[in-house]
């Protein structure tokens, strides 16, 4: 009877240790990439560190750290390539297509995110309509 | 002698009147000053509302098709 009780408690203990280990393992796999890589551009956007500009590109809202510069330029290079391709397909200039997309991207910002007004000032998106260029559709 | 003198003065008056006639229109010229504000050339001048309307649908499609660079909603 006594030995059975000990064996039972040992089993419970080992089970507890196993589950603890698994929790640590799961936490480890999710936490490691966040530290190894810099944040994603979406995370920076959600935090209000970067925002949408009327010209169709991302901009840095406050302090321009090397990390933020890299995040923004990586995306902007890809955006410019996409605008260039679409501009050619639609008989427009890259600037025209980028500006049109800027109108749409500012319209799509979530409340709390930052965007640039036509005057060049950064503004936090509220629940209402954003302040956009009068040429926006 | 007197006559020639008189004639000379008459000629002088004539040239003076002629000179005044030439100068008068010049004083009436509109003076143009350089603007005090710096001349700002708007680079978005060729982005008209008409162009934005024309490209709007294609622009929205581009955003939808590329959530990796435009973000998904």
XYZ file of C-alpha atoms in Angstrom:
210
model
C 0.000 0.000 0.000
C 2.839 2.357 0.959
C 4.933 1.539 -2.080
C 1.970 2.037 -4.340
C 1.404 5.508 -2.910
C 5.039 6.431 -3.510
C 4.900 5.167 -7.061
C 1.736 7.159 -7.683
C 3.213 10.392 -6.359
C 6.351 9.793 -8.420
C 4.182 9.424 -11.458
C 2.374 12.658 -10.750
C 5.703 14.392 -10.204
C 7.189 13.178 -13.440
C 4.038 14.159 -15.300
C 4.282 17.638 -13.790
C 7.913 17.928 -14.769
C 7.099 16.801 -18.306
C 4.344 19.367 -18.719
C 6.606 22.084 -17.318
C 9.261 21.147 -19.806
C 6.765 21.290 -22.638
C 5.620 24.745 -21.588
C 9.235 25.899 -21.576
C 9.769 24.332 -25.000
C 6.738 26.053 -26.512
C 7.699 29.374 -24.941
C 11.226 28.919 -26.237
C 10.211 28.312 -29.840
C 7.940 31.352 -29.959
C 10.246 33.683 -28.047
C 13.503 32.937 -29.883
C 12.685 34.404 -33.338
C 11.496 37.663 -31.782
C 14.908 38.144 -30.207
C 16.985 36.757 -33.050
C 15.326 38.943 -35.750
C 14.248 42.533 -35.526
C 10.519 43.193 -35.442
C 8.432 42.868 -38.577
C 7.226 45.954 -40.393
C 3.664 45.133 -39.349
C 4.711 45.113 -35.689
C 6.484 48.466 -36.119
C 3.359 49.823 -37.785
C 1.084 48.572 -34.988
C 3.375 50.214 -32.451
C 3.174 53.520 -34.304
C 6.927 53.635 -35.003
C 6.335 53.734 -38.749
C 3.349 54.866 -40.765
C 1.812 55.370 -44.199
C 2.739 58.474 -46.189
C 0.527 60.131 -48.846
C 3.125 59.237 -51.511
C 2.468 55.494 -51.129
C 5.550 54.648 -49.099
C 6.255 53.921 -45.441
C 7.921 56.540 -43.263
C 9.499 56.663 -39.813
C 7.359 58.622 -37.353
C 9.824 59.477 -34.600
C 13.450 58.576 -34.030
C 15.016 56.974 -37.096
C 16.978 54.032 -35.715
C 19.059 51.837 -38.055
C 16.570 49.005 -37.413
C 13.577 51.129 -38.476
C 15.458 52.469 -41.506
C 16.082 48.922 -42.660
C 12.479 47.826 -42.084
C 11.104 50.815 -44.018
C 13.554 50.690 -46.931
C 13.106 46.922 -47.369
C 9.359 47.380 -47.860
C 9.612 50.599 -49.860
C 11.974 49.008 -52.403
C 9.444 46.221 -52.949
C 6.580 48.710 -53.150
C 8.404 50.799 -55.737
C 8.960 47.700 -57.869
C 5.238 46.876 -57.661
C 4.231 50.485 -58.479
C 6.618 50.578 -61.436
C 5.165 47.388 -62.880
C 1.554 48.525 -62.380
C 2.261 52.028 -63.698
C 3.606 50.584 -66.952
C 0.626 48.237 -67.274
C -1.815 51.162 -66.803
C -0.059 53.860 -68.789
C 0.692 55.954 -65.739
C 3.802 57.241 -64.000
C 5.246 55.483 -60.949
C 4.462 58.611 -58.923
C 0.812 58.583 -60.026
C 0.320 54.925 -59.155
C 2.176 55.282 -55.856
C 0.085 58.312 -54.873
C -3.193 56.516 -55.671
C -2.081 53.562 -53.552
C -1.066 55.958 -50.773
C -4.666 57.240 -50.734
C -5.934 53.670 -50.331
C -3.324 52.640 -47.754
C -4.112 55.620 -45.516
C -7.840 54.857 -45.853
C -7.123 51.282 -44.711
C -5.082 52.161 -41.600
C -6.418 50.707 -38.349
C -7.311 52.967 -35.411
C -4.163 53.653 -33.382
C -1.830 53.411 -36.375
C 0.102 56.440 -37.606
C -0.262 58.126 -40.993
C 1.009 61.322 -42.565
C -1.430 64.129 -43.374
C -1.099 66.194 -46.607
C 0.695 68.882 -44.554
C 3.395 66.367 -43.639
C 2.450 65.987 -39.979
C 2.067 62.537 -38.437
C -1.338 61.765 -37.032
C -2.775 58.809 -35.141
C -5.697 57.203 -36.927
C -8.867 57.568 -34.918
C -12.234 55.947 -35.448
C -13.258 58.525 -38.039
C -12.038 59.067 -41.602
C -8.333 59.937 -41.972
C -7.104 63.311 -43.204
C -6.234 62.722 -46.859
C -5.270 64.673 -49.965
C -8.372 66.163 -51.686
C -7.404 64.291 -54.865
C -7.955 60.931 -53.169
C -10.921 58.969 -54.487
C 20.863 137.361 -85.239
C 17.838 137.813 -83.071
C 15.789 135.690 -85.357
C 18.226 132.798 -85.353
C 18.341 132.939 -81.552
C 14.594 132.789 -81.341
C 14.600 129.948 -83.800
C 17.163 128.109 -81.709
C 15.065 128.481 -78.577
C 12.025 127.282 -80.476
C 13.940 124.230 -81.604
C 15.080 123.674 -78.022
C 11.524 123.718 -76.781
C 10.542 121.306 -79.494
C 13.256 118.819 -78.635
C 12.371 119.136 -74.948
C 8.731 118.363 -75.700
C 9.777 115.478 -77.908
C 12.027 114.152 -75.175
C 9.224 114.412 -72.617
C 6.900 112.591 -74.970
C 9.440 109.796 -75.192
C 10.071 109.605 -71.454
C 6.447 109.828 -70.294
C 5.330 106.389 -71.467
C 8.421 104.894 -69.815
C 7.428 106.246 -66.410
C 4.068 104.528 -66.862
C 5.676 101.076 -67.066
C 4.505 98.408 -64.617
C 7.308 97.466 -62.280
C 7.640 93.767 -61.456
C 9.329 92.774 -58.234
C 10.685 89.320 -57.388
C 8.253 87.472 -55.059
C 9.246 87.434 -51.431
C 8.058 83.868 -50.911
C 10.287 81.126 -52.321
C 9.000 79.597 -55.534
C 7.785 76.096 -54.662
C 7.510 73.569 -57.445
C 4.949 70.943 -56.568
C 6.199 67.541 -57.702
C 2.683 66.140 -57.479
C 1.498 68.519 -60.176
C 0.919 65.680 -62.638
C -1.137 63.663 -60.161
C -4.645 64.883 -60.874
C -7.863 63.661 -59.273
C -8.829 62.214 -62.645
C -5.688 60.037 -62.669
C -6.318 58.899 -59.075
C -9.866 57.856 -60.004
C -8.653 55.988 -63.074
C -5.970 54.026 -61.185
C -8.020 53.417 -58.018
C -9.313 49.934 -58.858
C -5.929 48.624 -60.036
C -4.325 50.110 -56.930
C -6.809 48.327 -54.646
C -6.159 45.051 -56.488
C -2.410 45.488 -56.009
C -2.885 45.976 -52.243
C -5.135 42.905 -51.970
C -2.706 40.745 -53.954
C 0.386 41.754 -51.953
C -0.351 41.645 -48.200
C 3.369 41.042 -47.535
C 4.257 44.606 -48.555
C 0.934 46.417 -47.992
C -0.406 44.569 -44.950
C -3.529 42.532 -44.608
C -6.724 43.662 -42.981
